[in-house]
Amino acid sequence: SQQGEEDPQALSIQEGENATMNCSYKTSINNLQWYRQNSGRGLVHLILIRSNEREKHSGRLRVTLDTSKKSSSLLITASRAADTASYFCAPNYGGSQGNLIFGKGTKLSVKP
Amino acid sequence: EAGVAQSPRYKIIEKRQSVAFWCNPISGHATLYWYQQILGQGPKLLIQFQNNGVVDDSQLPKDRFSAERLKGVDSTLKIQPAKLEDSAVYLCASSLRSGTDTQYFGPGTRLTVL
């Protein structure tokens, strides 16, 4: 399967702690995208990192990409209760279609 | 900028009935996607349109699912007849140009088939 595989499947932390989620994929990508989904809602785009980039930041989010290991990580610093959600990585393999292939996600719970 | 709009938000039907979902993408977005998300899973692509042409429908169960994108803007997804296993959230997304761009998702339609 070409979907991203997130790890861990579930993560529970206290408010203020950092949360790290990992993603592995199988073949060469055009880019890799991270999305958040709050319970019962649509997906919200967080960060797109291209295959020639190694690190990207957006506010409290930091994404890294290691194409040699075919892996990416999402770090959320100083987590808040509002960060409680499912997080999905989606490799984009480019080509004529270039659609996203989602894994099962990491369910993050941030306790106040 | 208005986001992706979907309707209805919720739908409950009996098996073997038909149902239709509507999506209005972000203005100017050329690419439109329909995803199916079963509880506990990530979204699975059903069909991808580029303007009003189909780019990928390899995972669309064509014996019961159909979709169209009118004039390259709005889109409808239909299921006829519905099965119990079609219970899921149906998500519409759009992107500016191609499939490698950021995708923007609508709120989804939660379908329950009894």
mmCIF file of C-alpha atoms in Angstrom:
data_model
loop_
_atom_site.group_PDB
_atom_site.id
_atom_site.type_symbol
_atom_site.label_atom_id
_atom_site.label_comp_id
_atom_site.label_asym_id
_atom_site.label_seq_id
_atom_site.Cartn_x
_atom_site.Cartn_y
_atom_site.Cartn_z
ATOM 1 C CA SER A 1 0.000 0.000 0.000
ATOM 2 C CA GLN A 2 1.226 3.540 -0.710
ATOM 3 C CA GLN A 3 -0.565 5.136 2.213
ATOM 4 C CA GLY A 4 1.268 6.904 4.989
ATOM 5 C CA GLU A 5 1.589 4.883 8.181
ATOM 6 C CA GLU A 6 1.299 6.990 11.313
ATOM 7 C CA ASP A 7 2.857 6.061 14.618
ATOM 8 C CA PRO A 8 1.751 5.926 17.360
ATOM 9 C CA GLN A 9 -1.916 5.176 16.710
ATOM 10 C CA ALA A 10 -2.858 7.004 19.905
ATOM 11 C CA LEU A 11 -1.043 9.499 22.134
ATOM 12 C CA SER A 12 -2.139 11.007 25.428
ATOM 13 C CA ILE A 13 -0.254 13.922 26.998
ATOM 14 C CA GLN A 14 -0.733 16.772 29.465
ATOM 15 C CA GLU A 15 -1.263 20.356 28.388
ATOM 16 C CA GLY A 16 2.067 22.120 27.920
ATOM 17 C CA GLU A 17 3.938 18.987 26.858
ATOM 18 C CA ASN A 18 5.238 18.384 23.351
ATOM 19 C CA ALA A 19 3.656 15.813 21.050
ATOM 20 C CA THR A 20 5.553 13.986 18.331
ATOM 21 C CA MET A 21 3.893 11.922 15.624
ATOM 22 C CA ASN A 22 5.716 9.931 12.988
ATOM 23 C CA CYS A 23 4.850 8.907 9.462
ATOM 24 C CA SER A 24 6.462 6.392 7.136
ATOM 25 C CA TYR A 25 5.797 5.830 3.445
ATOM 26 C CA LYS A 26 6.905 3.435 0.762
ATOM 27 C CA THR A 27 8.179 5.111 -2.430
ATOM 28 C CA SER A 28 9.476 8.456 -3.678
ATOM 29 C CA ILE A 29 7.138 11.379 -3.093
ATOM 30 C CA ASN A 30 6.438 14.766 -4.637
ATOM 31 C CA ASN A 31 5.406 16.168 -1.267
ATOM 32 C CA LEU A 32 3.937 15.079 2.057
ATOM 33 C CA GLN A 33 1.028 16.825 3.733
ATOM 34 C CA TRP A 34 -0.189 16.803 7.337
ATOM 35 C CA TYR A 35 -3.834 17.303 8.227
ATOM 36 C CA ARG A 36 -5.804 17.597 11.479
ATOM 37 C CA GLN A 37 -9.336 16.364 12.021
ATOM 38 C CA ASN A 38 -11.375 17.316 15.050
ATOM 39 C CA SER A 39 -14.060 14.865 16.058
ATOM 40 C CA GLY A 40 -16.901 14.823 13.552
ATOM 41 C CA ARG A 41 -15.447 17.522 11.333
ATOM 42 C CA GLY A 42 -13.621 17.908 8.035
ATOM 43 C CA LEU A 43 -9.856 17.853 7.652
ATOM 44 C CA VAL A 44 -7.782 20.982 8.101
ATOM 45 C CA HIS A 45 -4.515 21.332 6.237
ATOM 46 C CA LEU A 46 -1.526 21.969 8.516
ATOM 47 C CA ILE A 47 1.694 21.836 6.495
ATOM 48 C CA LEU A 48 2.899 20.737 3.054
ATOM 49 C CA ILE A 49 6.583 19.792 2.848
ATOM 50 C CA ARG A 50 8.162 19.175 -0.543
ATOM 51 C CA SER A 51 10.574 16.345 -1.258
ATOM 52 C CA ASN A 52 13.529 18.761 -1.482
ATOM 53 C CA GLU A 53 12.769 20.319 1.908
ATOM 54 C CA ARG A 54 13.975 18.949 5.231
ATOM 55 C CA GLU A 55 12.109 21.031 7.779
ATOM 56 C CA LYS A 56 9.175 23.431 7.936
ATOM 57 C CA HIS A 57 7.628 25.456 10.720
ATOM 58 C CA SER A 58 4.195 26.922 11.236
ATOM 59 C CA GLY A 59 3.500 28.472 14.614
ATOM 60 C CA ARG A 60 3.819 25.686 17.205
ATOM 61 C CA LEU A 61 4.143 23.035 14.488
ATOM 62 C CA ARG A 62 7.400 21.665 13.169
ATOM 63 C CA VAL A 63 7.549 19.083 10.383
ATOM 64 C CA THR A 64 10.659 17.228 9.293
ATOM 65 C CA LEU A 65 11.168 15.035 6.258
ATOM 66 C CA ASP A 66 13.859 12.400 5.756
ATOM 67 C CA THR A 67 13.564 11.070 2.216
ATOM 68 C CA SER A 68 16.406 8.583 2.730
ATOM 69 C CA LYS A 69 14.384 6.903 5.495
ATOM 70 C CA LYS A 70 11.048 7.661 3.819
ATOM 71 C CA SER A 71 9.733 9.180 7.013
ATOM 72 C CA SER A 72 8.329 12.407 8.385
ATOM 73 C CA SER A 73 7.529 13.693 11.839
ATOM 74 C CA LEU A 74 5.137 16.307 13.186
ATOM 75 C CA LEU A 75 6.033 18.037 16.437
ATOM 76 C CA ILE A 76 3.479 20.122 18.309
ATOM 77 C CA THR A 77 5.146 22.200 21.017
ATOM 78 C CA ALA A 78 3.466 23.456 24.185
ATOM 79 C CA SER A 79 0.287 21.505 23.424
ATOM 80 C CA ARG A 80 -3.165 22.785 24.349
ATOM 81 C CA ALA A 81 -6.445 20.988 25.001
ATOM 82 C CA ALA A 82 -7.655 22.405 21.668
ATOM 83 C CA ASP A 83 -4.967 20.340 19.893
ATOM 84 C CA THR A 84 -6.957 17.198 20.748
ATOM 85 C CA ALA A 85 -7.717 15.685 17.335
ATOM 86 C CA SER A 86 -6.663 13.019 14.862
ATOM 87 C CA TYR A 87 -3.590 13.829 12.794
ATOM 88 C CA PHE A 88 -3.034 12.349 9.341
ATOM 89 C CA CYS A 89 -0.018 12.338 7.095
ATOM 90 C CA ALA A 90 -0.656 11.995 3.377
ATOM 91 C CA PRO A 91 2.142 11.239 0.938
ATOM 92 C CA ASN A 92 1.633 12.733 -2.495
ATOM 93 C CA TYR A 93 3.356 10.752 -5.210
ATOM 94 C CA GLY A 94 2.796 13.298 -7.956
ATOM 95 C CA GLY A 95 2.375 12.112 -11.508
ATOM 96 C CA SER A 96 -0.734 12.630 -13.593
ATOM 97 C CA GLN A 97 -3.039 12.196 -10.620
ATOM 98 C CA GLY A 98 -1.008 13.153 -7.590
ATOM 99 C CA ASN A 99 -3.784 12.463 -5.142
ATOM 100 C CA LEU A 100 -3.248 12.025 -1.403
ATOM 101 C CA ILE A 101 -3.253 8.615 0.257
ATOM 102 C CA PHE A 102 -4.237 8.822 3.903
ATOM 103 C CA GLY A 103 -3.328 6.393 6.676
ATOM 104 C CA LYS A 104 -5.385 5.732 9.795
ATOM 105 C CA GLY A 105 -3.966 8.699 11.674
ATOM 106 C CA THR A 106 -2.690 9.360 15.176
ATOM 107 C CA LYS A 107 -5.323 10.163 17.763
ATOM 108 C CA LEU A 108 -3.913 12.835 20.080
ATOM 109 C CA SER A 109 -5.514 13.575 23.419
ATOM 110 C CA VAL A 110 -4.276 16.598 25.369
ATOM 111 C CA LYS A 111 -5.488 16.686 28.951
ATOM 112 C CA PRO A 112 -5.925 20.009 30.726
ATOM 113 C CA GLU B 1 -12.510 33.413 1.060
ATOM 114 C CA ALA B 2 -15.410 30.971 1.385
ATOM 115 C CA GLY B 3 -14.465 27.370 2.028
ATOM 116 C CA VAL B 4 -15.728 24.166 0.475
ATOM 117 C CA ALA B 5 -19.476 23.800 1.016
ATOM 118 C CA GLN B 6 -21.280 20.482 1.323
ATOM 119 C CA SER B 7 -24.878 19.491 1.848
ATOM 120 C CA PRO B 8 -26.622 17.873 3.507
ATOM 121 C CA ARG B 9 -24.564 17.554 6.697
ATOM 122 C CA TYR B 10 -26.381 14.419 7.825
ATOM 123 C CA LYS B 11 -28.477 11.827 6.039
ATOM 124 C CA ILE B 12 -30.176 8.669 7.267
ATOM 125 C CA ILE B 13 -31.620 6.247 4.721
ATOM 126 C CA GLU B 14 -32.648 2.615 4.529
ATOM 127 C CA LYS B 15 -30.629 0.110 2.517
ATOM 128 C CA ARG B 16 -31.493 -0.068 -1.162
ATOM 129 C CA GLN B 17 -32.596 3.577 -1.177
ATOM 130 C CA SER B 18 -30.716 6.200 -3.151
ATOM 131 C CA VAL B 19 -28.971 9.317 -1.870
ATOM 132 C CA ALA B 20 -27.149 12.292 -3.352
ATOM 133 C CA PHE B 21 -24.549 14.655 -1.917
ATOM 134 C CA TRP B 22 -23.656 18.077 -3.204
ATOM 135 C CA CYS B 23 -20.342 19.948 -3.117
ATOM 136 C CA ASN B 24 -19.384 23.499 -4.054
ATOM 137 C CA PRO B 25 -15.582 23.914 -4.142
ATOM 138 C CA ILE B 26 -13.574 27.033 -3.444
ATOM 139 C CA SER B 27 -14.018 29.493 -6.303
ATOM 140 C CA GLY B 28 -11.380 29.064 -8.989
ATOM 141 C CA HIS B 29 -10.222 25.629 -7.844
ATOM 142 C CA ALA B 30 -9.734 23.355 -10.811
ATOM 143 C CA THR B 31 -9.472 20.028 -8.990
ATOM 144 C CA LEU B 32 -12.261 18.453 -6.944
ATOM 145 C CA TYR B 33 -12.156 15.249 -4.901
ATOM 146 C CA TRP B 34 -14.683 13.011 -3.187
ATOM 147 C CA TYR B 35 -13.453 10.886 -0.280
ATOM 148 C CA GLN B 36 -15.166 8.240 1.813
ATOM 149 C CA GLN B 37 -14.145 8.046 5.471
ATOM 150 C CA ILE B 38 -15.305 5.044 7.467
ATOM 151 C CA LEU B 39 -15.216 5.381 11.258
ATOM 152 C CA GLY B 40 -11.693 4.913 12.600
ATOM 153 C CA GLN B 41 -10.060 5.082 9.182
ATOM 154 C CA GLY B 42 -8.422 7.753 7.090
ATOM 155 C CA PRO B 43 -10.227 9.201 4.068
ATOM 156 C CA LYS B 44 -10.192 7.068 0.920
ATOM 157 C CA LEU B 45 -10.317 8.764 -2.464
ATOM 158 C CA LEU B 46 -13.378 7.834 -4.523
ATOM 159 C CA ILE B 47 -13.029 10.164 -7.494
ATOM 160 C CA GLN B 48 -10.908 13.101 -8.643
ATOM 161 C CA PHE B 49 -12.014 15.683 -11.222
ATOM 162 C CA GLN B 50 -9.799 18.131 -13.083
ATOM 163 C CA ASN B 51 -12.214 20.836 -14.255
ATOM 164 C CA ASN B 52 -15.129 18.699 -15.488
ATOM 165 C CA GLY B 53 -13.094 15.665 -16.523
ATOM 166 C CA VAL B 54 -12.443 12.562 -14.425
ATOM 167 C CA VAL B 55 -8.759 12.051 -13.554
ATOM 168 C CA ASP B 56 -9.057 9.056 -11.212
ATOM 169 C CA ASP B 57 -12.084 6.948 -10.336
ATOM 170 C CA SER B 58 -10.267 3.677 -9.767
ATOM 171 C CA GLN B 59 -11.715 3.197 -6.255
ATOM 172 C CA LEU B 60 -15.266 4.262 -7.058
ATOM 173 C CA PRO B 61 -17.708 1.298 -6.852
ATOM 174 C CA LYS B 62 -19.207 2.076 -10.225
ATOM 175 C CA ASP B 63 -22.057 -0.411 -9.935
ATOM 176 C CA ARG B 64 -23.677 1.806 -7.302
ATOM 177 C CA PHE B 65 -21.750 5.090 -7.085
ATOM 178 C CA SER B 66 -21.758 7.855 -9.675
ATOM 179 C CA ALA B 67 -20.444 11.402 -9.689
ATOM 180 C CA GLU B 68 -20.476 14.376 -11.977
ATOM 181 C CA ARG B 69 -19.025 17.857 -11.958
ATOM 182 C CA LEU B 70 -21.316 20.300 -13.654
ATOM 183 C CA LYS B 71 -19.522 22.902 -15.800
ATOM 184 C CA GLY B 72 -16.336 22.289 -13.860
ATOM 185 C CA VAL B 73 -17.701 23.835 -10.649
ATOM 186 C CA ASP B 74 -20.279 22.090 -8.415
ATOM 187 C CA SER B 75 -20.307 18.342 -8.051
ATOM 188 C CA THR B 76 -22.778 15.678 -6.972
ATOM 189 C CA LEU B 77 -22.052 12.176 -5.698
ATOM 190 C CA LYS B 78 -24.862 9.618 -5.860
ATOM 191 C CA ILE B 79 -25.288 6.188 -4.329
ATOM 192 C CA GLN B 80 -27.951 3.904 -5.765
ATOM 193 C CA PRO B 81 -28.821 1.518 -4.188
ATOM 194 C CA ALA B 82 -27.178 2.063 -0.800
ATOM 195 C CA LYS B 83 -25.761 -0.780 1.264
ATOM 196 C CA LEU B 84 -25.118 -0.962 4.996
ATOM 197 C CA GLU B 85 -21.363 -0.734 4.404
ATOM 198 C CA ASP B 86 -21.795 2.675 2.732
ATOM 199 C CA SER B 87 -22.325 4.227 6.173
ATOM 200 C CA ALA B 88 -19.481 6.742 6.388
ATOM 201 C CA VAL B 89 -18.610 10.406 6.161
ATOM 202 C CA TYR B 90 -18.336 11.656 2.589
ATOM 203 C CA LEU B 91 -15.822 14.442 2.255
ATOM 204 C CA CYS B 92 -15.408 16.814 -0.645
ATOM 205 C CA ALA B 93 -12.132 18.675 -1.175
ATOM 206 C CA SER B 94 -10.720 21.033 -3.777
ATOM 207 C CA SER B 95 -7.289 22.268 -4.779
ATOM 208 C CA LEU B 96 -6.193 25.176 -6.932
ATOM 209 C CA ARG B 97 -4.540 23.402 -9.817
ATOM 210 C CA SER B 98 -3.390 19.817 -9.649
ATOM 211 C CA GLY B 99 -3.340 16.900 -7.291
ATOM 212 C CA THR B 100 0.010 17.942 -5.844
ATOM 213 C CA ASP B 101 -1.436 21.130 -4.365
ATOM 214 C CA THR B 102 -2.840 21.607 -0.867
ATOM 215 C CA GLN B 103 -6.360 20.227 -0.579
ATOM 216 C CA TYR B 104 -9.089 22.110 1.265
ATOM 217 C CA PHE B 105 -11.840 19.995 2.765
ATOM 218 C CA GLY B 106 -15.505 20.622 3.360
ATOM 219 C CA PRO B 107 -17.269 19.650 6.620
ATOM 220 C CA GLY B 108 -18.483 16.349 5.180
ATOM 221 C CA THR B 109 -21.816 14.545 4.991
ATOM 222 C CA ARG B 110 -22.403 11.825 7.565
ATOM 223 C CA LEU B 111 -24.424 9.016 5.954
ATOM 224 C CA THR B 112 -26.110 6.329 8.013
ATOM 225 C CA VAL B 113 -27.631 3.391 6.149
ATOM 226 C CA LEU B 114 -30.102 1.324 8.214
#
